[in-house]
Tab-separated table of C-alpha atoms in Angstrom:
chain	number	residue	atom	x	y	z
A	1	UNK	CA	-79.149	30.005	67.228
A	2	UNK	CA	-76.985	33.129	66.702
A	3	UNK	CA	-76.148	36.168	68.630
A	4	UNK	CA	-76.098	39.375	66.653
A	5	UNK	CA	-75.467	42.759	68.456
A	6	UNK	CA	-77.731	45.453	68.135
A	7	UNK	CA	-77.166	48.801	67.673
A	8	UNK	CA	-77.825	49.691	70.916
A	9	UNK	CA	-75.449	47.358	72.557
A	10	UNK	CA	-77.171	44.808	73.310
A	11	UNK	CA	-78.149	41.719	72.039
A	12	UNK	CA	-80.594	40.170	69.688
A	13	UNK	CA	-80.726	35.830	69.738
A	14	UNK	CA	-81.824	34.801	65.973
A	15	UNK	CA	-83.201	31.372	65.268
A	16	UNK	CA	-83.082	29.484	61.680
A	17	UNK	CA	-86.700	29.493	60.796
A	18	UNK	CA	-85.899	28.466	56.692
A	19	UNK	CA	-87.971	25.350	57.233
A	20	UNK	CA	-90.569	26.352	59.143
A	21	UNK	CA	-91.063	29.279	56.803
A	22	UNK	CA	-91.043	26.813	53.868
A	23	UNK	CA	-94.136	24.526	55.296
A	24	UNK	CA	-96.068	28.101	56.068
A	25	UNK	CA	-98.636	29.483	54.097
A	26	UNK	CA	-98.179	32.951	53.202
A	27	UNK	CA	-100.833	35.301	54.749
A	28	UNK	CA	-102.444	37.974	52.043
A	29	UNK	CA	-102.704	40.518	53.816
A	30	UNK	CA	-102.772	44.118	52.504
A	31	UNK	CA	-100.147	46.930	53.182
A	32	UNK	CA	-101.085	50.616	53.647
A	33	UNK	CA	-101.656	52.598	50.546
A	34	UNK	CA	-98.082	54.723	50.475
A	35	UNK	CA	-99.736	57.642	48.912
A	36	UNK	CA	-102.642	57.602	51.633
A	37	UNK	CA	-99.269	57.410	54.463
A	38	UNK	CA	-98.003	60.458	53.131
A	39	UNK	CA	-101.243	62.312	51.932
A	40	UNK	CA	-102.619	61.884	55.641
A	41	UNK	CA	-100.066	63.150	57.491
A	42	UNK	CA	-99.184	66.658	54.644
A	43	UNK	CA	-101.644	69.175	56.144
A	44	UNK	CA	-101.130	68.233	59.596
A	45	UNK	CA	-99.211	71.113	61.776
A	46	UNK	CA	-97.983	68.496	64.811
A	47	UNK	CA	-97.055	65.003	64.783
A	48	UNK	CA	-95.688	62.326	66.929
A	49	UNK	CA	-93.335	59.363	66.140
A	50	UNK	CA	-94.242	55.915	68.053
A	51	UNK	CA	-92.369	52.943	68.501
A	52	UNK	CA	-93.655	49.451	69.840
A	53	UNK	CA	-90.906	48.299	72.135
A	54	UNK	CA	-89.944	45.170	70.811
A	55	UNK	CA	-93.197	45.354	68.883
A	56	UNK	CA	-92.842	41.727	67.519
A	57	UNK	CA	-92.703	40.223	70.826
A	58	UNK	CA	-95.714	42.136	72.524
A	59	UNK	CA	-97.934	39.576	70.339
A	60	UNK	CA	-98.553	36.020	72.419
A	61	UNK	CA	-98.160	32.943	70.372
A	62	UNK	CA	-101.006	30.879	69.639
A	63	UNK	CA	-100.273	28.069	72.643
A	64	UNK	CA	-100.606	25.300	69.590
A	65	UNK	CA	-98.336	26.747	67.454
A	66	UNK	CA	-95.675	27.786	70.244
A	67	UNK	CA	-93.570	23.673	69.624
A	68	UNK	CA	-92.922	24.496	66.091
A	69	UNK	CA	-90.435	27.669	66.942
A	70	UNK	CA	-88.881	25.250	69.441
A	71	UNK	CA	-84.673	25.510	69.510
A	72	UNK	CA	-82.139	23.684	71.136
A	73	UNK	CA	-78.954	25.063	73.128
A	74	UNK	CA	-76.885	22.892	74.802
A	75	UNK	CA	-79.128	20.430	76.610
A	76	UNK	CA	-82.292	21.886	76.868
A	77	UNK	CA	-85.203	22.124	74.543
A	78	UNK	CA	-86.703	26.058	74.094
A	79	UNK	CA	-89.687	27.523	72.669
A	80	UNK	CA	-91.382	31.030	72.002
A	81	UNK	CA	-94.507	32.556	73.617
A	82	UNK	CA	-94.250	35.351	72.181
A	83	UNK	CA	-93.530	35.696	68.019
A	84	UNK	CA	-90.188	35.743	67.040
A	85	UNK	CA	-87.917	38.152	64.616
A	86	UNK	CA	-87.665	35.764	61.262
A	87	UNK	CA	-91.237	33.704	61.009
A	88	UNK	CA	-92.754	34.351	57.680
A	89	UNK	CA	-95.933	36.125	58.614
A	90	UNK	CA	-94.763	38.181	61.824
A	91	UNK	CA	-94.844	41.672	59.541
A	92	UNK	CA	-97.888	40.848	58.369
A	93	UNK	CA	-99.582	39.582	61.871
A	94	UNK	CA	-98.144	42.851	63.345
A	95	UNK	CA	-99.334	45.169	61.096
A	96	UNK	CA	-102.882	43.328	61.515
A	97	UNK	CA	-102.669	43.486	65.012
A	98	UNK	CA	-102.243	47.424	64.546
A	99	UNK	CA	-104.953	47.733	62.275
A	100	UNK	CA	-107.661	45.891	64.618
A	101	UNK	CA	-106.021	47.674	67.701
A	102	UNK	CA	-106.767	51.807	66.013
A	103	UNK	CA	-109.122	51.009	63.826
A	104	UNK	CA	-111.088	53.873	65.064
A	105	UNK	CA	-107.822	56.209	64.778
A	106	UNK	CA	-106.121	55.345	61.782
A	107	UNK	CA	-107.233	57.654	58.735
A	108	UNK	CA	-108.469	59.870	61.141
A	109	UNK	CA	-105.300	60.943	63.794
A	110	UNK	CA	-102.742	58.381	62.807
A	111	UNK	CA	-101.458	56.380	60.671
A	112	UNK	CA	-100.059	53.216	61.229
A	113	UNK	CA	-96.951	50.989	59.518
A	114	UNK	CA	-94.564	49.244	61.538
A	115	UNK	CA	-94.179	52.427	63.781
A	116	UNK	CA	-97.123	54.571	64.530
A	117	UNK	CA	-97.040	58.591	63.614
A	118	UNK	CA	-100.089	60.800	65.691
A	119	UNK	CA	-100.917	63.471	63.456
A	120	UNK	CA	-102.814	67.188	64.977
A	121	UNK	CA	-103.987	70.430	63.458
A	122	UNK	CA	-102.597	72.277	66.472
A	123	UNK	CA	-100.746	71.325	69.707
A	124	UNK	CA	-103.918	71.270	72.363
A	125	UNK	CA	-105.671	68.658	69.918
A	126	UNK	CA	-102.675	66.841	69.444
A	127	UNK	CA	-102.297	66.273	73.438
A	128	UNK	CA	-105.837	64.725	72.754
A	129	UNK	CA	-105.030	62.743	70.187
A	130	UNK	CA	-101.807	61.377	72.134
A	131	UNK	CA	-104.206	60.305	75.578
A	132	UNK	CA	-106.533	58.581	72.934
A	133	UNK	CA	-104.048	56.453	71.632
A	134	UNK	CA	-102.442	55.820	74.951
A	135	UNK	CA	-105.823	54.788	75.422
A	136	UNK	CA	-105.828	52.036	72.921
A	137	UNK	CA	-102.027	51.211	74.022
A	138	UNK	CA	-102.836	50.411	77.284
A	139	UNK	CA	-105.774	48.572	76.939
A	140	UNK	CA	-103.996	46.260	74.841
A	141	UNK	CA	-101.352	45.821	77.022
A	142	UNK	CA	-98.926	47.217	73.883
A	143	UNK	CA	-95.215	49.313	75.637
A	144	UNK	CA	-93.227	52.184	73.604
A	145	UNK	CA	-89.418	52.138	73.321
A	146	UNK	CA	-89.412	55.914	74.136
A	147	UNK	CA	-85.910	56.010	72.993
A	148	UNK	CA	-86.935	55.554	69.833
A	149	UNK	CA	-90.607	58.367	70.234
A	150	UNK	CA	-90.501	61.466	69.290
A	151	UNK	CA	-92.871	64.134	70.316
A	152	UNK	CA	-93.939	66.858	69.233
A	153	UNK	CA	-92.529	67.328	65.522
């Protein structure tokens, strides 16, 4: 286990997953088409720039899989419950979390990779577009670092 600053001050714990990674399958899972990322967003007049706070760690371990990301520091044994910076499949888990969570928005008011961007014609619709995916946010339980959102671009 290592300590790294962040940025912001404060600090990020990193675990040596190299094993663990190694006896992992590697999940296929497709990333968004760039072209469609940048296509989908050209004509729009107002966006919005989301970030998941912590986004990683908003997404619960499966309780059988939790052991095998356990760590040791000085005399007691640790584990996640929540995924972890550094296992092989989190950016892939995350961005198939996104996918499942606006799959009725994405294509249509947003797009979605690793950080979420709310795109409107005009700034009345775009207030509507922001409650619906606040909407989907809360239901899911998912928090924005608003340090990181911008509004209104």
């Amino acid at each position: 286990v290592v300590m790294v600053k962040k940025p912001n001050g404060k600090w990020r714990m990193c675990t040596n997953y190299t094993n663990l990674n190694k006896a992992c399958l590697k999940d296929a899972y497709p990333l968004p088409n760039i072209d469609q990322l940048v296509d989908g967003a050209f004509s729009h007049k107002i966006m919005s720039f989301l970030d998941a706070y912590s986004g990683y760690n908003q997404i619960r371990m499966h309780p059988q899989d939790e052991d095998k990301t356990a760590f040791i520091i000085e005399t007691a044994n640790y584990c996640y419950h929540v995924m972890s910076f550094r296992l092989k499949n989190i950016g892939t888990t995350y961005q198939s979390l996104m996918n499942k969570i606006f799959s009725k928005q994405i294509g249509q008011i947003m797009e979605v990779y690793v950080d979420m961007v709310v795109k409107s014609s005009d700034v009345s619709t775009h207030i509507s577009d922001l409650a619906d995916v606040f909407q989907a946010l809360h239901r899911h339980r998912m928090r924005l670092n608003p340090e990181k959102c911008v509004f209104g671009v």
